[in-house]
CSV table of C-alpha atoms in Angstrom, one decimal:
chain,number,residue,atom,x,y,z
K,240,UNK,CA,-81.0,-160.5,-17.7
K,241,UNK,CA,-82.4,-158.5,-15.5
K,242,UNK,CA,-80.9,-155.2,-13.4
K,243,UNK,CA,-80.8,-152.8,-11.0
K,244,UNK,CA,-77.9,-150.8,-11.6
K,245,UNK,CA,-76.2,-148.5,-8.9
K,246,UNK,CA,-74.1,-146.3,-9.3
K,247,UNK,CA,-71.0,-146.3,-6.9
K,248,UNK,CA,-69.8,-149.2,-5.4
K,249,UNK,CA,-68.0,-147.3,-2.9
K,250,UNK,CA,-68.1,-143.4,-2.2
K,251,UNK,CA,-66.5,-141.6,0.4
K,252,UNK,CA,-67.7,-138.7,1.8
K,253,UNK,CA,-67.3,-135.4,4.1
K,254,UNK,CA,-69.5,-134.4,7.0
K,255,UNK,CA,-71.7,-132.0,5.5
K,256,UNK,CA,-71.8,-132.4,2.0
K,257,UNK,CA,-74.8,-133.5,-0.2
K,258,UNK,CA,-74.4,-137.0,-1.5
K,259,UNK,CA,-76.6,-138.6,-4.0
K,260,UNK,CA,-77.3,-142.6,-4.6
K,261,UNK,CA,-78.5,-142.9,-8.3
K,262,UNK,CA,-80.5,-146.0,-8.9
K,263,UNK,CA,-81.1,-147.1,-12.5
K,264,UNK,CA,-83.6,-150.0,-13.4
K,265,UNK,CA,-84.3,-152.0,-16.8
K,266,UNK,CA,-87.1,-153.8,-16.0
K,267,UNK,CA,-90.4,-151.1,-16.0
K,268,UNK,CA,-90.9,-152.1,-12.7
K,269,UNK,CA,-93.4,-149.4,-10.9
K,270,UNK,CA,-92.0,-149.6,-7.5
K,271,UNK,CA,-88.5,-148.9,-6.4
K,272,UNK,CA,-86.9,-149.1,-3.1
K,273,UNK,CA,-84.1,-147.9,-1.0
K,274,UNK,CA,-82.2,-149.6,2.2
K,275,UNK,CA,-79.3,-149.3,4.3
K,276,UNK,CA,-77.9,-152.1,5.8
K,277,UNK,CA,-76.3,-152.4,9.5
K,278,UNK,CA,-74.4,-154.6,11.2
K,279,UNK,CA,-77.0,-155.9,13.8
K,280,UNK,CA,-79.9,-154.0,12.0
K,281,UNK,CA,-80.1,-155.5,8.8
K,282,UNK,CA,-82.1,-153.9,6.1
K,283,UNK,CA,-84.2,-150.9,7.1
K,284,UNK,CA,-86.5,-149.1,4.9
K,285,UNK,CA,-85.6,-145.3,4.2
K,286,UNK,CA,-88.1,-144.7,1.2
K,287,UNK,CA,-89.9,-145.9,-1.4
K,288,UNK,CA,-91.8,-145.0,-4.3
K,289,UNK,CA,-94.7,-147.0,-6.6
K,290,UNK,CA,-94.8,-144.3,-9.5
K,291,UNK,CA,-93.3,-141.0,-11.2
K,292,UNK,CA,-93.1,-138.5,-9.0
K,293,UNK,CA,-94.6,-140.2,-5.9
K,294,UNK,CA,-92.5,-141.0,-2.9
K,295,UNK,CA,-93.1,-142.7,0.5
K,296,UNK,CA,-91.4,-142.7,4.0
K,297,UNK,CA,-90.2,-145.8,5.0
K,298,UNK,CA,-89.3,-146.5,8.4
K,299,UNK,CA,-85.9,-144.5,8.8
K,300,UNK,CA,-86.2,-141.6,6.3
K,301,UNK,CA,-84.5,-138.9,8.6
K,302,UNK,CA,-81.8,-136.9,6.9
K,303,UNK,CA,-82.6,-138.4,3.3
K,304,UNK,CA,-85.0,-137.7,0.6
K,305,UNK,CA,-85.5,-138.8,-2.5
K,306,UNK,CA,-86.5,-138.0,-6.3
K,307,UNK,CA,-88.1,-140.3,-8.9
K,308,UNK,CA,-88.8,-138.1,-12.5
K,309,UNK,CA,-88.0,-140.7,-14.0
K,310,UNK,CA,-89.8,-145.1,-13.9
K,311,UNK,CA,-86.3,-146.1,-14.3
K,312,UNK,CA,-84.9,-144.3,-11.8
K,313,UNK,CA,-85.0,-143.9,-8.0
K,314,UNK,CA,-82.4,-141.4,-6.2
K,315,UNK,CA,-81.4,-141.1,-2.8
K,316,UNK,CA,-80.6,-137.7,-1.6
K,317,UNK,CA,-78.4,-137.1,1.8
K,318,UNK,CA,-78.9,-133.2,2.4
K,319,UNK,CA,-76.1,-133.0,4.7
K,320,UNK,CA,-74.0,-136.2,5.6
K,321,UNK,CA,-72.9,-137.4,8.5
K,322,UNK,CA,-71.0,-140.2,10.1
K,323,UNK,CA,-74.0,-142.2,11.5
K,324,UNK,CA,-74.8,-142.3,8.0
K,325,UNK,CA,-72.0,-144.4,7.0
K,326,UNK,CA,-73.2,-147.5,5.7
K,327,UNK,CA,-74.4,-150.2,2.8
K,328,UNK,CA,-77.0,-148.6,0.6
K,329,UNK,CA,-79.5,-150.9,-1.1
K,330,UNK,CA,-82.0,-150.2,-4.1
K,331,UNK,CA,-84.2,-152.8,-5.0
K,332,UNK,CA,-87.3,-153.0,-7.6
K,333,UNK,CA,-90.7,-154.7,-7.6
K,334,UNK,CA,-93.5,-155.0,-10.6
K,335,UNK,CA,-97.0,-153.7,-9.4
K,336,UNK,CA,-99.5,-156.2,-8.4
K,337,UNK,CA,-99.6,-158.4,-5.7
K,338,UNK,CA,-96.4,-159.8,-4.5
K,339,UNK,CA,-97.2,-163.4,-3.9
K,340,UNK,CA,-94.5,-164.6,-5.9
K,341,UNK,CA,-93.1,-161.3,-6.8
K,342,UNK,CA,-89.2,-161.4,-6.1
K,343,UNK,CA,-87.1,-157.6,-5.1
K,344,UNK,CA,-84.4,-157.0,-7.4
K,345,UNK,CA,-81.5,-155.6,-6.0
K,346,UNK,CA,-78.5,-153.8,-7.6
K,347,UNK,CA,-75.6,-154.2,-5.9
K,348,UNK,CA,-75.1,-151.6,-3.2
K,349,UNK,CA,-73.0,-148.6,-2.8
K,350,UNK,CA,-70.8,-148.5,0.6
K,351,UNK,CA,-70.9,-145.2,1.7
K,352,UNK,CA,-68.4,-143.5,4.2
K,353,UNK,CA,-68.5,-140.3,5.6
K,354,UNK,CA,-65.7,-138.8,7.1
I,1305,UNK,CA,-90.2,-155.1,19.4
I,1306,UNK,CA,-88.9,-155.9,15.2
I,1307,UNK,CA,-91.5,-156.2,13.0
I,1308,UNK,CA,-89.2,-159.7,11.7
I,1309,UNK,CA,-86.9,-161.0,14.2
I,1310,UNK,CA,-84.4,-164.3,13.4
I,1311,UNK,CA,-81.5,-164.8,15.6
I,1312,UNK,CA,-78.5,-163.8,13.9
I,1313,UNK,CA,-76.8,-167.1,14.2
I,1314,UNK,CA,-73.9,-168.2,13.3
I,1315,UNK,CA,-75.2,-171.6,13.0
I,1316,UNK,CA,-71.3,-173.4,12.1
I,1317,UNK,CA,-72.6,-176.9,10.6
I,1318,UNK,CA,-70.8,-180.1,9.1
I,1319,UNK,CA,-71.2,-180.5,5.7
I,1320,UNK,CA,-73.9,-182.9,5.1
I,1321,UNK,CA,-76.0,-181.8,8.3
I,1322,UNK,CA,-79.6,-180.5,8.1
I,1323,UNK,CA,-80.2,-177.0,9.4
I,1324,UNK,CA,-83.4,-175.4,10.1
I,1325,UNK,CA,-83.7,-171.4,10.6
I,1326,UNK,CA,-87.1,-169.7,12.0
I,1327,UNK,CA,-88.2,-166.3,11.6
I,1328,UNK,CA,-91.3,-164.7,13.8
I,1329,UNK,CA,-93.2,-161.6,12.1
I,1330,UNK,CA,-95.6,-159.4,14.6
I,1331,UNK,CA,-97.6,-158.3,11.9
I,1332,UNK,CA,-100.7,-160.5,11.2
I,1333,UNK,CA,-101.8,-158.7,8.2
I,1334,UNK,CA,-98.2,-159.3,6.2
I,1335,UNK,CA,-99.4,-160.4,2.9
I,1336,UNK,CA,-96.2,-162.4,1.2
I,1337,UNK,CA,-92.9,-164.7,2.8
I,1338,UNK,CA,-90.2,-164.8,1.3
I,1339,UNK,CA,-86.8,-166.6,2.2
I,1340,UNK,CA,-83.6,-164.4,0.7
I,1341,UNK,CA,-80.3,-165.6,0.5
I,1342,UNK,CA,-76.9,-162.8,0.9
I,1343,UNK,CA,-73.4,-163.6,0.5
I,1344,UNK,CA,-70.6,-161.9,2.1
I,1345,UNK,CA,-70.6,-158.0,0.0
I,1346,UNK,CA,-73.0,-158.9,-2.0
I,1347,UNK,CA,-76.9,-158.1,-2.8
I,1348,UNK,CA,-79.8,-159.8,-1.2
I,1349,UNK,CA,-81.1,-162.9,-4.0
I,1350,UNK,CA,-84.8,-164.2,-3.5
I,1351,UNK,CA,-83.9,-168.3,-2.6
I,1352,UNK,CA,-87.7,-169.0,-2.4
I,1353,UNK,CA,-91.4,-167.8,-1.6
I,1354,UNK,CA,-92.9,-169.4,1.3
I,1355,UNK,CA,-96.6,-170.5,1.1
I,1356,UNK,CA,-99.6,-171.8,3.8
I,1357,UNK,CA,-99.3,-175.4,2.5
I,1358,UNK,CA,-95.1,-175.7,2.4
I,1359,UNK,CA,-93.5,-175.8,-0.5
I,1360,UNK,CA,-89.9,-177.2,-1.4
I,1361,UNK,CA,-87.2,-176.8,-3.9
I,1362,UNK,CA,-84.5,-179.1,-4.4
I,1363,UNK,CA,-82.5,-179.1,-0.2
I,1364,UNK,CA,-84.8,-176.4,0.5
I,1365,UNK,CA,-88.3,-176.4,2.3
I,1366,UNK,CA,-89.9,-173.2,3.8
I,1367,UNK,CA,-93.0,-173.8,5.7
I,1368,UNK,CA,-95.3,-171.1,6.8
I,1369,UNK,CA,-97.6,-170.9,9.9
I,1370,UNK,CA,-99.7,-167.6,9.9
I,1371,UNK,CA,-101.7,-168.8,13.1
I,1372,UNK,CA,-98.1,-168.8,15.2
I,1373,UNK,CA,-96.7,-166.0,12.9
I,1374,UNK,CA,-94.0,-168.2,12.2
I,1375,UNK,CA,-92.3,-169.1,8.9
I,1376,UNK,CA,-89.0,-171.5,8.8
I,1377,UNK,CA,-86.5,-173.0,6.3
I,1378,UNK,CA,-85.1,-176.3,6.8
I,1379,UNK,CA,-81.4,-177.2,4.5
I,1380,UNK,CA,-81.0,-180.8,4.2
I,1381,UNK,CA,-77.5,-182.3,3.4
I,1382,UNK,CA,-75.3,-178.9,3.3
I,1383,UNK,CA,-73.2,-177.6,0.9
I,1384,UNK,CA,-70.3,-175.7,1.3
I,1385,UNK,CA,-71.9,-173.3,-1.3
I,1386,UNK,CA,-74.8,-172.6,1.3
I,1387,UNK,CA,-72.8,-170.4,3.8
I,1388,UNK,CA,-74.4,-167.3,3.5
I,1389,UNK,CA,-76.7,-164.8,5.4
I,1390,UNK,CA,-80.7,-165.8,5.2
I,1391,UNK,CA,-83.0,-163.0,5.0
I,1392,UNK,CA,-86.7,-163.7,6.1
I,1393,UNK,CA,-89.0,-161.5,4.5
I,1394,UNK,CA,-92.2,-160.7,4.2
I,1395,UNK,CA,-94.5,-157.8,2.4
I,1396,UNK,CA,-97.0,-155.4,4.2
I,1397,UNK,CA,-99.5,-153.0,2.3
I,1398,UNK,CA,-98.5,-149.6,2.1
I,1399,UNK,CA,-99.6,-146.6,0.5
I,1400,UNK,CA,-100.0,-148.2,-2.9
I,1401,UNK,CA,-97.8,-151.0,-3.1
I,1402,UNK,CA,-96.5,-153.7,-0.9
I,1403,UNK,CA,-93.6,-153.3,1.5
I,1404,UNK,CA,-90.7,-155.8,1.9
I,1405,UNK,CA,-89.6,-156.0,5.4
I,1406,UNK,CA,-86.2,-158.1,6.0
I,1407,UNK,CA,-85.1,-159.6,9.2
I,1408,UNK,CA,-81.7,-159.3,10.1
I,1409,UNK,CA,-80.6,-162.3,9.2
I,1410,UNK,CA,-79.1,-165.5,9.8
I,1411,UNK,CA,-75.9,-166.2,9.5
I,1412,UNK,CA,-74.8,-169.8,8.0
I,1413,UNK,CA,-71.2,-171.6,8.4
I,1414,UNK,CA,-70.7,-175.0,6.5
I,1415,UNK,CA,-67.8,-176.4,7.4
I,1416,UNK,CA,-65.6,-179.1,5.7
């Protein structure tokens, strides 16, 4: 069976302190993802990454960053938290190749709250 | 302007009723469509792909129209079991891989 693995469900936080998302996948896959997810919003891309040690912006990647030394795994950095940064965190993971029928894996988020 | 839009719903429907749910994309060169499915606290789950010529699996049929920009997903005879969030998707080229952009969602009631 396949799995992304995450590694708090929940995590609570203070303002200012550095918080990090740790993302663990079985399945070789090259690229790996991260999302938060908003009432209203729904997912929004924050960064992404299609090989060791390379990294991407995705559409919201203010206030994170990210490290991949690792295939397997994909972490999300929060340099200094705050509370507009309170929300669901989702990693996901993709095979390379054309995704025509390629489906995102997801683990299954961390809730973050910072206080 | 949302690179996907859907309207977030909630669509409250009998059990038994069909339901259809369409999603607009302003991107013309998205590559891939995808329908997801989420349940309440949990992680998105791919329910299908969507191609040109329709496709359909089981109660479920996605059609896609990449002259409108348009893809939609039509539930015939609905289950309980299909309440859920529905998550259009679909995949852009990026800086060496492809992308998955999600709409915000749909939200789906099936009442008793």
């Amino acid at each position: 069976d396949v799995k992304v693995t995450q590694s708090s469900r929940y995590l609570v936080k203070r303002t200012g302190e550095k918080v990090f998302l740790e993302c663990v996948q079985d399945m070789d896959h090259e690229n790996m993802f991260w999302y938060r997810q908003d009432p209203g919003l729904g997912l929004r891309l924050i960064y992404f990454s299609y090989d060791v040690k390379m990294k991407e912006k995705g559409d919201i990647p203010e206030g994170y960053s990210v490290s991949r030394e690792k295939k397997e795994r994909f972490s999300l950095i929060l340099e200094s938290a705050s509370t507009n940064q309170t929300s669901m965190y989702l990693c996901a993971s993709t095979p390379a190749g054309a995704p025509s029928n390629t489906e995102a894996f997801f683990g299954q988020g961390t809730r973050l709250t910072v206080v | 302007r949302k690179e996907v839009e859907q309207d977030p719903g909630p669509f409250n429907v009998p059990e038994g009723a069909t339901v259809a749910f369409n999603c607009t994309y302003s991107n013309s060169a998205s590559q891939s469509f995808f329908w997801y499915r989420q349940d309440c606290r949990k992680e998105p789950k791919l329910l299908m792909s969507v191609y040109s010529s329709g496709n359909e699996d089981g109660r479920f049929t996605a059609q896609l129209n990449r002259a409108s920009q348009y893809i939609s997903l039509l539930i015939r005879d609905s289950k309980l079991s299909d309440s859920a969030t529905y998550l259009c998707v679909v995949t852009e080229y990026a800086s060496g891989t492809y992308k998955y952009i999600f709409g915000t969602g749909t939200r789906l009631k099936v009442l008793a």
